[in-house]
Coordinates of C-alpha atoms and ligand atoms in Angstrom, one line a residue:
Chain Y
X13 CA 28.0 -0.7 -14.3
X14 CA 25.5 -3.1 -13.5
X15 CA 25.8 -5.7 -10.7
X16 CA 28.1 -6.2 -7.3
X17 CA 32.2 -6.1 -7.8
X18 CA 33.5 -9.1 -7.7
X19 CA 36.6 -10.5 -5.6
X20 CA 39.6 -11.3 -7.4
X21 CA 38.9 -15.2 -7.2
X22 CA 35.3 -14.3 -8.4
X23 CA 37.0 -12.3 -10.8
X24 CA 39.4 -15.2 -12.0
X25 CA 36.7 -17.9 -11.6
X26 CA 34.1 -16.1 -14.2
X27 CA 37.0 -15.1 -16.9
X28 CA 38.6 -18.7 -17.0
X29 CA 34.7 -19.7 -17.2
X30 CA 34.6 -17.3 -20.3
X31 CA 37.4 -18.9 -22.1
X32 CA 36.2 -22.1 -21.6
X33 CA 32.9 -21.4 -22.8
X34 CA 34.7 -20.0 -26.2
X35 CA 37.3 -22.6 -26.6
X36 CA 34.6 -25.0 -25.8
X37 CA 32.3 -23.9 -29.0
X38 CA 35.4 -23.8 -31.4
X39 CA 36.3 -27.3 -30.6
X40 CA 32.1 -27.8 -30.9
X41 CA 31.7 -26.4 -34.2
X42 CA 35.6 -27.9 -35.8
X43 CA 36.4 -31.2 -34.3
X44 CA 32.0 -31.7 -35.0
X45 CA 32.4 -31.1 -38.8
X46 CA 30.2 -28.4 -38.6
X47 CA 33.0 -26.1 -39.9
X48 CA 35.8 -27.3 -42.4
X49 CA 39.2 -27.5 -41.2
X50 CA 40.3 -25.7 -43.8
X51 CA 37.7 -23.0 -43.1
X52 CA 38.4 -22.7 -38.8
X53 CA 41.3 -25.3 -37.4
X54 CA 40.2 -26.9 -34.5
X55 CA 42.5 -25.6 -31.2
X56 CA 44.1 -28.7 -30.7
X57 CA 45.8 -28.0 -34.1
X58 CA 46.6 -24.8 -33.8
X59 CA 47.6 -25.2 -30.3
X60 CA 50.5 -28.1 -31.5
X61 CA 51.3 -26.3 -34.3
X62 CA 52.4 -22.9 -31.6
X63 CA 54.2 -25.4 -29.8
X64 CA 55.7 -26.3 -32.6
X65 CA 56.8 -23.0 -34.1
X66 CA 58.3 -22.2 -30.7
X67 CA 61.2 -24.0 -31.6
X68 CA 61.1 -24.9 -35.4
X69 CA 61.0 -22.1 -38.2
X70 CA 58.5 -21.1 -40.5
X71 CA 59.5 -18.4 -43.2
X72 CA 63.0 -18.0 -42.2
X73 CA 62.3 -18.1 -38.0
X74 CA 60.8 -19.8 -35.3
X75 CA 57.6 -17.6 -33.6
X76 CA 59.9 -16.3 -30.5
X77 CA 62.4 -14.5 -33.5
X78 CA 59.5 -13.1 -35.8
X79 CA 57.7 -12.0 -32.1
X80 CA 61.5 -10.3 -31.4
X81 CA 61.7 -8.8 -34.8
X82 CA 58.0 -7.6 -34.4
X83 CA 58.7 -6.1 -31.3
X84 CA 61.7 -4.1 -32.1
X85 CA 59.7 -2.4 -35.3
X86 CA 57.1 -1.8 -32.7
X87 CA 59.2 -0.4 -29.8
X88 CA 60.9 2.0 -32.6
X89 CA 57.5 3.3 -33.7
X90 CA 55.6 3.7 -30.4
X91 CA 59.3 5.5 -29.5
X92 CA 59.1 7.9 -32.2
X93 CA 55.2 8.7 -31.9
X94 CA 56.3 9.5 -28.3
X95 CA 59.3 11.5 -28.7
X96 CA 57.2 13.5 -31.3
X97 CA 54.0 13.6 -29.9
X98 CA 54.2 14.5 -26.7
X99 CA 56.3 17.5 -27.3
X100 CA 54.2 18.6 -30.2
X101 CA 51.6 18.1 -27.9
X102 CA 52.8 20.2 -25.1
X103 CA 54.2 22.9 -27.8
X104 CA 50.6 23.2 -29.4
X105 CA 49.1 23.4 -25.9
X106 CA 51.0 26.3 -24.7
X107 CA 51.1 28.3 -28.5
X108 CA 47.9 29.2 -29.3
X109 CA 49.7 30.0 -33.7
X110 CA 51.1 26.4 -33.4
X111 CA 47.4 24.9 -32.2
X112 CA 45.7 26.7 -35.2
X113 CA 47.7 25.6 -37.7
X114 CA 48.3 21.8 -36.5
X115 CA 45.0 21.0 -35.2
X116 CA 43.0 20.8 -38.7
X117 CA 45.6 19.3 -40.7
X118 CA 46.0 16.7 -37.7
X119 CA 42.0 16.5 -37.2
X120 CA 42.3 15.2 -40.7
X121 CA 45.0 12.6 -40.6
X122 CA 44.0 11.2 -37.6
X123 CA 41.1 9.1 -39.2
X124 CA 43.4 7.6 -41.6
X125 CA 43.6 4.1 -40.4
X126 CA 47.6 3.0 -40.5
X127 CA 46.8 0.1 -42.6
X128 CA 45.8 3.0 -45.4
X129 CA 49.6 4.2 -45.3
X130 CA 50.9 0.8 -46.9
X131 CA 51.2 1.9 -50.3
X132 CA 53.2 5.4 -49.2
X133 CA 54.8 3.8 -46.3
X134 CA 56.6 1.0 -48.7
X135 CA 57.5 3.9 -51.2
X136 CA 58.9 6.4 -49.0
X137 CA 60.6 4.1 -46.4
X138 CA 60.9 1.0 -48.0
X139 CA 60.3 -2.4 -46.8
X140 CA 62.9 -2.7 -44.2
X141 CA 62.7 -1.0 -40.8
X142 CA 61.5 2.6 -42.0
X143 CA 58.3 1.6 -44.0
X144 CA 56.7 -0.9 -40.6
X145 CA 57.7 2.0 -38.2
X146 CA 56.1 4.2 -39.8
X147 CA 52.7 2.6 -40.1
X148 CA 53.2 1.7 -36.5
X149 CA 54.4 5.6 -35.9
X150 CA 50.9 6.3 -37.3
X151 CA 48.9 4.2 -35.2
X152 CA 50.4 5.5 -32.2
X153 CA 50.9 8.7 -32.9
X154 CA 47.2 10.6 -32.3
X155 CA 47.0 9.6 -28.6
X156 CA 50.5 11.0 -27.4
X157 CA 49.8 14.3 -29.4
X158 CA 46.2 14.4 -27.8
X159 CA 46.6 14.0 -24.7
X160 CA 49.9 15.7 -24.1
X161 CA 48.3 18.9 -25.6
X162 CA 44.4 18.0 -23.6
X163 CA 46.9 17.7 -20.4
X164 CA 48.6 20.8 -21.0
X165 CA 45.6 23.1 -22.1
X166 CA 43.8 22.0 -19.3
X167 CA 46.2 22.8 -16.9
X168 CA 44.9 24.9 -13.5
X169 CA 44.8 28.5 -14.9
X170 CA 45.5 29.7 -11.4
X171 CA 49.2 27.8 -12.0
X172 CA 49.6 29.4 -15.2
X173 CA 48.7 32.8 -13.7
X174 CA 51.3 32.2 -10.9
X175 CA 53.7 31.2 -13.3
X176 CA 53.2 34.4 -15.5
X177 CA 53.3 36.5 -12.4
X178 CA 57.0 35.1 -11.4
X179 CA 58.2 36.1 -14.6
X180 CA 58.5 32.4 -16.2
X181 CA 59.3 32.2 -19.6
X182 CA 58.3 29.8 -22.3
X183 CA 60.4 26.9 -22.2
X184 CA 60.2 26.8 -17.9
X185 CA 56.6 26.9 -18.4
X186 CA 56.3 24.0 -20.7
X187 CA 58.9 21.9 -18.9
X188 CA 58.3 23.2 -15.1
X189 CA 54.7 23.6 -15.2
X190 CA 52.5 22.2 -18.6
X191 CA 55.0 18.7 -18.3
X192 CA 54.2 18.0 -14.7
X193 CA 50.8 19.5 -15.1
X194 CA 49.7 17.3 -17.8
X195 CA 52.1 13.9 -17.0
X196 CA 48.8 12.0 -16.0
X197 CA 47.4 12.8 -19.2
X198 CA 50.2 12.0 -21.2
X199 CA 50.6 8.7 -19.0
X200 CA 47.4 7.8 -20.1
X201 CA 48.0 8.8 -24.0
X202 CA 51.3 7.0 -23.9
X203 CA 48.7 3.6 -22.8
X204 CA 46.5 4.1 -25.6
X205 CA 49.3 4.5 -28.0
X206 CA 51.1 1.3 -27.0
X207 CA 48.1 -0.7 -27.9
X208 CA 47.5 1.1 -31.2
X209 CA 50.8 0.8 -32.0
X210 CA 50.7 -3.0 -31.6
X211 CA 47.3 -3.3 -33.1
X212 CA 48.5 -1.9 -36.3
X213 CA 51.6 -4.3 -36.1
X214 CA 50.4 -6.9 -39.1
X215 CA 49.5 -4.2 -41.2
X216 CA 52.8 -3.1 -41.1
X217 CA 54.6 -6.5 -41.8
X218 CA 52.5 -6.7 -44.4
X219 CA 55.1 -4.8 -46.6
X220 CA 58.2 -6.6 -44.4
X221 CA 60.3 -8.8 -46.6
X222 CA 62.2 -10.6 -43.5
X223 CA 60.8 -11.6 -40.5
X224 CA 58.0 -10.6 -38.0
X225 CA 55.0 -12.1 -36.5
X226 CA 52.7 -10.1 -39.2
X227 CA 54.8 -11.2 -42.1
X228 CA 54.8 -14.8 -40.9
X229 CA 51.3 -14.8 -41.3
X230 CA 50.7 -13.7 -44.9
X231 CA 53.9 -16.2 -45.8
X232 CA 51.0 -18.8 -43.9
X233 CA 48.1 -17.3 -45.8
X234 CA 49.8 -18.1 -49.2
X235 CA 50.2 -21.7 -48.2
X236 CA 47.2 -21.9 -46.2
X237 CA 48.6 -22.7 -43.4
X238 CA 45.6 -22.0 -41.3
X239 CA 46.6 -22.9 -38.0
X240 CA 50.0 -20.9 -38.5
X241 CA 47.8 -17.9 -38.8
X242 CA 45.7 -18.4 -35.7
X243 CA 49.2 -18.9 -33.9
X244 CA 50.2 -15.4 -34.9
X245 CA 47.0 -14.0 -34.1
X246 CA 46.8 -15.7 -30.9
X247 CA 50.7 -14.6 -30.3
X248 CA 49.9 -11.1 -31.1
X249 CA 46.7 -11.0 -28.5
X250 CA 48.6 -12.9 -26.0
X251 CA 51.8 -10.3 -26.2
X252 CA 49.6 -7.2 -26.6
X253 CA 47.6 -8.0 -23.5
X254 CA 50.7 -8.2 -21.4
X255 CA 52.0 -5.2 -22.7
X256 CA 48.5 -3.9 -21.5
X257 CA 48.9 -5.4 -18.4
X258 CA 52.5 -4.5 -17.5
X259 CA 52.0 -0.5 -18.8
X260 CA 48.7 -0.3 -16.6
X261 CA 50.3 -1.7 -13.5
X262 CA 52.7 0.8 -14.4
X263 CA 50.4 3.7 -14.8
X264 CA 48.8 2.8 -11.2
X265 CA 52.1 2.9 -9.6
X266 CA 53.2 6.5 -11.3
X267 CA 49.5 7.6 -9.7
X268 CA 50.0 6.1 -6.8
X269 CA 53.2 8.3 -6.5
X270 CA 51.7 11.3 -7.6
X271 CA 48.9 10.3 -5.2
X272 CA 50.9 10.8 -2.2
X273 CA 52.9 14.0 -3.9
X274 CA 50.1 16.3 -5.6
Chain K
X10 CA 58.3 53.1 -7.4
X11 CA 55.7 51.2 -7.0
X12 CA 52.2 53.1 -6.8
X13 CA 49.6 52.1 -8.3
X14 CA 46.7 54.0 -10.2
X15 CA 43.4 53.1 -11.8
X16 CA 42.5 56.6 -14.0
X17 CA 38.2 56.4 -15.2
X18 CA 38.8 52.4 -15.7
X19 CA 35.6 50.3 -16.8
X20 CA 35.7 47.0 -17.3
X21 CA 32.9 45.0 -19.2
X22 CA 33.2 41.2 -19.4
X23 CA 31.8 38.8 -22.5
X24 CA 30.7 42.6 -24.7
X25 CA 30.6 40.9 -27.9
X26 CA 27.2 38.8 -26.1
X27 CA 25.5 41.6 -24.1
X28 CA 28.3 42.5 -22.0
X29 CA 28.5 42.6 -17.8
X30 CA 29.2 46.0 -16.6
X31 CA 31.8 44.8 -13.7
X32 CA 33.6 48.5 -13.0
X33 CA 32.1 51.6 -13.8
X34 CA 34.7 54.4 -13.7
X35 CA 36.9 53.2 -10.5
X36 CA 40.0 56.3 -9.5
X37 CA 41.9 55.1 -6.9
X38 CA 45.7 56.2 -6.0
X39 CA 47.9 54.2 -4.1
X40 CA 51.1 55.8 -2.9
X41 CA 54.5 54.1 -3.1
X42 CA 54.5 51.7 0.2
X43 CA 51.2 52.2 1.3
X44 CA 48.7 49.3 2.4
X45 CA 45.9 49.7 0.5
X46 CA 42.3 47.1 1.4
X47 CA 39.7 47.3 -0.7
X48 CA 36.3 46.3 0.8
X49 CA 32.9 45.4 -0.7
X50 CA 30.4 42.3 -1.2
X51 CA 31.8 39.6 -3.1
X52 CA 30.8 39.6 -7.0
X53 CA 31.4 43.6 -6.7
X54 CA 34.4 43.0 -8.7
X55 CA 37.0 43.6 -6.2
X56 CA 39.2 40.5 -7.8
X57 CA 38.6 42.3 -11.2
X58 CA 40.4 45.2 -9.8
X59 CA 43.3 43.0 -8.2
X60 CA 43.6 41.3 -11.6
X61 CA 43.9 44.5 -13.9
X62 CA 46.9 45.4 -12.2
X63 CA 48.4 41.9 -12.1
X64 CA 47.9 42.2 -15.8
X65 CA 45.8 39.4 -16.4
X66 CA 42.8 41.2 -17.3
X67 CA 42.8 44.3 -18.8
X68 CA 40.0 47.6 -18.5
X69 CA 37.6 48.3 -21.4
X70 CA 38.1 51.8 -20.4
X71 CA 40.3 54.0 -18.9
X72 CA 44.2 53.3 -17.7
X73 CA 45.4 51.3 -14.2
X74 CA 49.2 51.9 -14.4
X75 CA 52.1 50.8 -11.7
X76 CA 54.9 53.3 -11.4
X77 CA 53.6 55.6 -13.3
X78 CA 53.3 53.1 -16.8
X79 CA 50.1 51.5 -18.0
X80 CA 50.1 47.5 -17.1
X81 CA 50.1 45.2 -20.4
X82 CA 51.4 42.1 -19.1
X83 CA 51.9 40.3 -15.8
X84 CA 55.5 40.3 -14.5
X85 CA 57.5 39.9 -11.5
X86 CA 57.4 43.5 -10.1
X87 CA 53.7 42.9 -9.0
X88 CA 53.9 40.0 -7.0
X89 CA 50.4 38.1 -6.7
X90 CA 49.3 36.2 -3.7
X91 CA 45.8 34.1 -4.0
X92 CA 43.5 32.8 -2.2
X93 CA 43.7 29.5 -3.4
X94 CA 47.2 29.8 -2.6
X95 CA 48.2 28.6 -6.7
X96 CA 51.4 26.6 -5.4
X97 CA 52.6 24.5 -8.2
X98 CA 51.8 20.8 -6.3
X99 CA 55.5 18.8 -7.9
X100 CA 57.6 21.2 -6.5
X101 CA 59.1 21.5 -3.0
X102 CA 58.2 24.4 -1.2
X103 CA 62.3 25.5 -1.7
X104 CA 61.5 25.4 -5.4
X105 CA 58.3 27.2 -5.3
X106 CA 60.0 30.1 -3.6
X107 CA 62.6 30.0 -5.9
X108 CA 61.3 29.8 -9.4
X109 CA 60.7 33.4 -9.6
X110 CA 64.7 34.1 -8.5
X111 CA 65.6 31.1 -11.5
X112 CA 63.5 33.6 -13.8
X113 CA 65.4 36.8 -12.7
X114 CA 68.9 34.5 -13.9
X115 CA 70.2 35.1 -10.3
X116 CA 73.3 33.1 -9.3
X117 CA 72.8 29.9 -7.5
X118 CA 74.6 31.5 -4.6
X119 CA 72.6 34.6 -4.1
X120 CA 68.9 32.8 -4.9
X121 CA 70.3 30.5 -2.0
X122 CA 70.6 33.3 0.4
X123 CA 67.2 35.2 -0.4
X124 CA 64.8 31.8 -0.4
X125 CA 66.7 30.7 3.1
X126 CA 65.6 34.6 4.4
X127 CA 62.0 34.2 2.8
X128 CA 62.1 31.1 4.4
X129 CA 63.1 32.7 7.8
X130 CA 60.7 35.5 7.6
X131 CA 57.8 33.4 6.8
X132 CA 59.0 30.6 9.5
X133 CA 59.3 27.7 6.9
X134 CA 62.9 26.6 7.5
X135 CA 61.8 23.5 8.7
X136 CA 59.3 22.7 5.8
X137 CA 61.7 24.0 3.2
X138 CA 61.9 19.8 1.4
X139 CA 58.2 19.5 1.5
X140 CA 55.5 19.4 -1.1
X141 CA 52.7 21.7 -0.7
X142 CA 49.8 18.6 0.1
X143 CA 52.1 18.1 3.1
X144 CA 51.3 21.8 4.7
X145 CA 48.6 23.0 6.4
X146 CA 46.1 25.5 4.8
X147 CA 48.3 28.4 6.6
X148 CA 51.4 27.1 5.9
X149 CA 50.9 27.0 2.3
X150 CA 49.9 30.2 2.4
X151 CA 53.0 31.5 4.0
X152 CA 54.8 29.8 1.2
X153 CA 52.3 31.4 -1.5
X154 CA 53.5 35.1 0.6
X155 CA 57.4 34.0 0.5
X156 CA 57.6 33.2 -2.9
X157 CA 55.8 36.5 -3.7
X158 CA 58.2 39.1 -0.5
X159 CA 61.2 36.8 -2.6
X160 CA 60.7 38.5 -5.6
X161 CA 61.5 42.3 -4.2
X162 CA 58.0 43.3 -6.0
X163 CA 57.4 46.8 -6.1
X164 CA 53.6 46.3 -5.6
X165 CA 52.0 43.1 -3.7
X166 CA 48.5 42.0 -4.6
X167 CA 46.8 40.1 -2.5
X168 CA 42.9 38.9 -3.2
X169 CA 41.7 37.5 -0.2
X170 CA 44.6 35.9 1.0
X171 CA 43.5 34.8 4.2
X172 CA 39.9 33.6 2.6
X173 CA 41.0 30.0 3.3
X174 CA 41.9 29.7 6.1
X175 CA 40.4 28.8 9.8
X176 CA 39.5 31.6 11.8
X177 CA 42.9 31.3 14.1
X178 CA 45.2 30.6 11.4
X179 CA 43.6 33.5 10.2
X180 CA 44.7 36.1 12.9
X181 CA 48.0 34.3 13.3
X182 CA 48.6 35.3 9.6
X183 CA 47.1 39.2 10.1
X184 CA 49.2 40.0 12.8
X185 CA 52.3 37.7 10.4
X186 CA 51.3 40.2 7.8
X187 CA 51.7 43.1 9.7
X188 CA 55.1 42.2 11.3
X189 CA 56.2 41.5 7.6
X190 CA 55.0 45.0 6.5
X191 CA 57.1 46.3 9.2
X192 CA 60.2 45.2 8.9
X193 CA 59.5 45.0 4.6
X194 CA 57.0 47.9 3.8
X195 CA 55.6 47.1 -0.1
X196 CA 52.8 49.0 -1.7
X197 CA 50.3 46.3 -1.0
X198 CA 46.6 46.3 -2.8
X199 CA 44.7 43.9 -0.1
X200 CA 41.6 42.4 -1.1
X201 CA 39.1 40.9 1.4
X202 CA 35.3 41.4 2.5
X203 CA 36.3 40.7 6.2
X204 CA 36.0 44.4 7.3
X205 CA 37.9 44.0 10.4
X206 CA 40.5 42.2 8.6
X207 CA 41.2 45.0 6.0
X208 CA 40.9 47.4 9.5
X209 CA 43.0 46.2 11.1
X210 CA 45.5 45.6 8.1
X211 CA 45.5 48.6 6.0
X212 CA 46.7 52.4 5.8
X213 CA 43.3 53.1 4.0
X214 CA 40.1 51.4 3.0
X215 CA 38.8 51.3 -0.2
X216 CA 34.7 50.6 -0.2
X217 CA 32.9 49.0 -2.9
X218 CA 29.4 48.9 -4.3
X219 CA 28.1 46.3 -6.2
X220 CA 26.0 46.5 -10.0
X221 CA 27.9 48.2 -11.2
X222 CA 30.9 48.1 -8.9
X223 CA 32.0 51.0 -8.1
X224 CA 34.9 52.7 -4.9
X225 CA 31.9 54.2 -2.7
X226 CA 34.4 55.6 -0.6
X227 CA 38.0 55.2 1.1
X228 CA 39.0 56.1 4.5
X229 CA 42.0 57.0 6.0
X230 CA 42.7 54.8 9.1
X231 CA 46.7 56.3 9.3
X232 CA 45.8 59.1 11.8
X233 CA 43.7 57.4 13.9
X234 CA 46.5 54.2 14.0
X235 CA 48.9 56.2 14.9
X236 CA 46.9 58.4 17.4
X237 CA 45.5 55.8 19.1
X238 CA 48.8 53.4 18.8
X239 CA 47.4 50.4 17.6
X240 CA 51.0 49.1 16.9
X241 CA 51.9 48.7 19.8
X242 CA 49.7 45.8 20.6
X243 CA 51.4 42.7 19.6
X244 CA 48.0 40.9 18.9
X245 CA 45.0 41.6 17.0
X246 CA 42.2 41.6 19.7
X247 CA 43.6 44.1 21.7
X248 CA 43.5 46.1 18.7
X249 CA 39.8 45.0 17.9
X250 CA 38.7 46.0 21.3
X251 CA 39.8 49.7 21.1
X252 CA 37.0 52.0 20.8
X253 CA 38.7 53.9 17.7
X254 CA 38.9 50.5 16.0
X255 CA 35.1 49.4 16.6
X256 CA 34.2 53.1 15.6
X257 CA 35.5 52.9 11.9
X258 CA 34.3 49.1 11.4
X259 CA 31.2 50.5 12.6
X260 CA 31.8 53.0 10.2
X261 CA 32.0 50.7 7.4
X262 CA 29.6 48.2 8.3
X263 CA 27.1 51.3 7.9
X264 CA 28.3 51.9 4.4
X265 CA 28.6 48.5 2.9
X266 CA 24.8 47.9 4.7
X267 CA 23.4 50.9 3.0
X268 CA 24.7 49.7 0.1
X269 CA 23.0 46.3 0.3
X270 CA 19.9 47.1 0.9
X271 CA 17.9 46.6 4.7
X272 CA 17.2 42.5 3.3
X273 CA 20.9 41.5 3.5
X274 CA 22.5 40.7 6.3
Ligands
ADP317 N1 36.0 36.1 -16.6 C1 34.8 36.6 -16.3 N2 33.8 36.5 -17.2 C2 32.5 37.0 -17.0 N3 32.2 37.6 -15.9 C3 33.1 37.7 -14.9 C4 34.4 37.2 -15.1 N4 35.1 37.5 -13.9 C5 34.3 38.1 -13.1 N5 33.1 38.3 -13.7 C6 31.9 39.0 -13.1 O1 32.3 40.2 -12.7 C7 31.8 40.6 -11.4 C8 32.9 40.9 -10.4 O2 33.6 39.7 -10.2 P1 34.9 39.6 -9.1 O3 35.8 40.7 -9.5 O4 35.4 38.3 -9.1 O5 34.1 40.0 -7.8 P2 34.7 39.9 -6.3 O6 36.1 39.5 -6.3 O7 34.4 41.2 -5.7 O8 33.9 38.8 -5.6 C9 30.9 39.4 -11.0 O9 29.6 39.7 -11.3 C10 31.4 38.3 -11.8 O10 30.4 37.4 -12.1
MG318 MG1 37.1 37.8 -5.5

C-alpha cells in the first residue's frame, strides 16, 4: 500500500471524515431536491424512522425482534456450513479418492450464488427455518470446506512423514495432526464464511413468511416504505460489521496464542 | 531382527519428464545392531537412501528390505530421526514422545513408564510440559531421538541428525549418542557429511559418490575401535586426537576429495 500508517486517532479522524463526506452528499442531493424522496429518503428520515422501529413494529415486530430472528436463521446456517465443512474439508485433505470425487462437483456449485437457490430452497425446506438456513448454509459453506482442506493439504510433509513413521492411523492424523496443522486456515475460512453467511441473509428472508430483518424489507418494498428499507440495510451493515469486528479480534487473539505456542 | 539391505537398488526421480538418475545400483548390508554412517557430498542421494528404507520413497530398481522383508510402507519398526527435528509444534514434548506408544494401543500405565525412561535417558524430565518453540535446537533434538529410542524400533534412521545444531551442542549430542548406543544398541543407518562425525560414531562407513550416486566404498572402523580403545574416552576430542582416528578421516577425506574433483574444497 501506498502512503505512511496512520495512528489510531489518524485512523479514526480520516474514517469519521469519510462518513461525513457520504452522509454529507446524501443529505446534498435529497433534502436539495435533486433526488425525489421517493427515489433516495433523505437520512434524517430514515434515521427517525430506525429510531422508530426500535421500539414500534413493522410487519409483525419491531427491528431488534426481526434482527433476533435473522440472527438465529443465520447462526444455524453459518453452524451447519461449519460442522460440515470443516470436516469435509479435513477428510478430503487427507483422502486423496474423497478429493477427486468432491472437488469438481464442489468446483461447480461454488459459483452458484445462494440467492440462485431460492426457488429449490423454498421447495425442499420450505419457508420456515429449513429453506433461509439453507441459502445461508450455501453462502457459507465454500470457505470452511476450502480452507479446512488448503490447511490440511498444506500441512508440513516432514509432520506427516513423522506421523506415518510412529505408526499413526487415520483418524489421529486428521484430528492430532491435519486439525492443529490447519486451525489457522480454518480460523480464517470460518471469518469469511460468517460474512457470506450474513451477506446472503436477505436473500434468504426473501422466501420467510414471519419475521427477519430481510423479510421486513420486502414487506417495506410492497408499501414503499423507502426509508424502512434503508433501516434494514443500514441494520444489516451495522450488525455484519460488528460481527466482523468481534470474530477478527477473535482470530488475533487465537494467533496470538498460537504465536507464543508454535 | 532388524538388518537392513539394499539388493542392485536404483532410484530415478520425476522419469515420466526425463528422469534424475539419483542411485545407480547401491548393495549395502547392515547387520542386526550395527551402526552404520553413510558419507558423501550432499545432493549424492544419501537422504534418498535413508528414505527408501523409512518407506517413504521407494527404488525404481532393485529391493532395500528390513529383516529380511522388502519395505512398502513406513511403520513404527524403523524409527526416523530428522534433521529438521519434525516435532509436531501443539504438542508437549510428553505427547510427542508418546504418540507413537498411543499408536501401539499400550496401556496408559505402561506408555507412562517408557516416555518417563525416554525422558530419563535423553535428560528431558524437566522439559517433559513444554512445547517444542520452548527448547533449544539440541533439546528438541533429544526429544525428536526419545520419541524415536521409545518406540523399541528394530532399525533407527537418522539423516543428519546433528546438521542443526551449533558446533558444541553438536559433540555434546555425539558422545549422547554413543552413550545411548551403549546402554540401547539398535541397528542404526546414520546419515551425515561430517566425516569425523560418522568416525567417530559408526561401526562402518559407507562412502558416496555423487552423479550418479553411488557406495564408493565402506570401511570397517570396529577393529581399529576396539584395538586402539576409543571407548574408553568419555569425550570426543580425546578420541579425535588419536592417531588411528586422524588416519582413517584422513582416509576418507582422500576418497570423498578424489571423488570431487581437485576444484572443490
Ligand atoms: N523428490 C525429489 N524429486 C526430484 N529430485 C530429487 C528428489 N529428492 C531428491 N532429489 C535429487 O536426488 C539427488 C539426491 O538427493 P538427496 O538424497 O537429498 O541427497 P543428499 O541427502 O545426499 O544431500 C539430488 O540431486 C536431488 O536433487
Ligand atoms: Mg540429505
Amino acid at each position: 500500500m501506498n502512503g505512511a500508517p496512520l495512528s489510531f486517532r489518524e485512523t479514526v479522524a480520516w474514517g469519521t471524515l469519510g462518513v461525513v463526506l457520504f452522509v454529507g452528499l446524501w443529505t446534498l442531493l435529497t433534502a436539495s431536491g435533486i433526488v425525489p424522496r421517493q427515489f433516495l429518503p433523505t437520512p434524517l428520515d430514515v434515521i427517525q424512522r430506525m429510531l422508530h422501529l426500535m421500539t414500534s413494529p413493522f410487519a409483525g415486530a419491531t427491528l431488534p425482534q426481526h434482527l433476533a430472528s435473522s440472527f438465529q436463521r443465520y447462526a444455524v446456517g453459518v453452524l451447519l456450513a461449519a460442522l460440515v465443512g470443516v470436516p469435509l474439508g479435513l477428510l478430503m485433505g487427507w483422502f486423496r479418492l474423497l478429493d477427486d470425487i468432491v472437488t469438481p462437483i464442489f468446483d461447480g456449485l461454488r459459483f452458484i450464488a445462494p440467492i440462485a437457490w431460492v426457488p429449490f430452497a423454498a421447495l425442499w425446506f420450505g419457508t420456515g427455518i429449513g429453506g433461509p438456513v439453507m441459502i445461508i448454509f450455501a453462502g457459507a459453506f465454500p470457505p470452511c470446506l476450502i480452507n479446512a482442506y488448503r490447511g490440511a493439504r498444506f500441512v508440513e510433509p516432514r509432520l506427516i512423514e513423522a506421523a506415518r513413521m510412529l505408526g499413526t492411523g487415520n483418524t489421529r492424523t486428521i484430528l492430532e495432526i491435519l486439525l492443529p496443522a490447519a486451525t489457522p486456515s480454518i480460523v480464517s475460512g470460518l471469518r469469511v464464511s460468517a460474512g457470506l453467511g450474513w451477506q446472503s441473509l436477505v436473500g434468504a428472508e426473501l422466501i420467510v413468511a414471519a419475521a427477519g430483518v430481510g423479510f421486513m424489507m420486502v414487506q417495506a418494498q410492497a408499501n414503499v416504505a423507502t426509508p424502512t428499507v434503508m433501516a434494514g440495510m443500514i441494520a444489516i451493515g451495522i450488525v455484519g460489521m460488528i460481527i466482523d469486528v468481534l470474530l477478527r479480534q477473535g482470530e488475533g487473539w487465537l494467533r496470538r496464542r498460537r504465536g507464543l505456542e508454535a | 531382527m532388524g538388518s537392513i539391505r539394499f539388493d542392485h537398488v536404483d532410484k530415478v526421480f520425476g522419469p515420466n519428464t526425463g528422469g534424475i538418475k539419483a542411485l545407480e545400483d547401491i548393495n549395502l548390508k547392515i547387520g542386526e545392531k550395527e551402526f552404520v554412517a553413510i558419507v558423501g557430498p550432499s545432493g549424492c542421494g544419501k537422504t534418498t537412501c535413508l528414505r527408501m528404507v523409512a518407506g517413504f520413497d521407494a527404488p525404481s530398481a532393485g529391493v532395500v528390505s528390513v529383516s529380511g522383508k522388502p519395505v512398502t510402507a513406513p511403520g513404527p519398526d524403523r524409527a526416523v530421526v530428522f534433521q529438521q527435528f519434525a516435532l509436531f509444534p501443539w504438542k508437549t514434548v510428553r505427547e510427542n514422545i508418546e504418540l507413537g506408544l498411543r499408536n501401539k494401543n499400550l496401556p496408559a500405565g505402561e506408555r507412562a513408564d517408557l516416555v518417563a525412561n525416554a525422558l530419563k535417558l535423553m535428560n528431558l524430565e524437566s522439559h517433559a510440559a513444554a512445547f517444542p518453540h520452548q527448547l533449544s535446537g539440541g533439546m528438541q533434538q533429544r526429544v525428536a531421538i526419545a520419541r524415536a529410542y521409545v518406540l523399541d524400533p528394530e532399525v533407527l534412521l537418522m539423516d543428519e541428525p546433528f546438521g542443526a545444531l551449533d558446533a558444541q551442542t553438536r559433540v555434546v549430542m555425539q558422545e549422547e549418542l554413543v552413550r545411548l548406543a551403549r546402554v540401547n544398541p539398535r541397528t542404526v543407518l546414520f546419515i551425515t557429511h561430517a566425516v569425523e562425525e560418522a568416525v567417530y560414531l559408526a561401526d562402518r562407513v559407507a562412502i558416496m559418490t555423487r552423479r550418479p550416486g553411488r557406495i564408493k566404498e565402506v570401511l570397517d572402523i570396529r577393529a581399529i575401535r576396539q584395538a586402539e580403545n576409543w571407548d574408553k574416552h568419555p569425550r570426543i576430542e580425546d578420541v579425535m586426537d588419536l592417531e588411528s582416528f586422524v588416519h582413517l578421516r584422513t582416509q576418507i577425506w582422500k576418497s570423498l576429495r578424489e571423488e570431487k574433483g581437485a576444484n572443490v574444497i
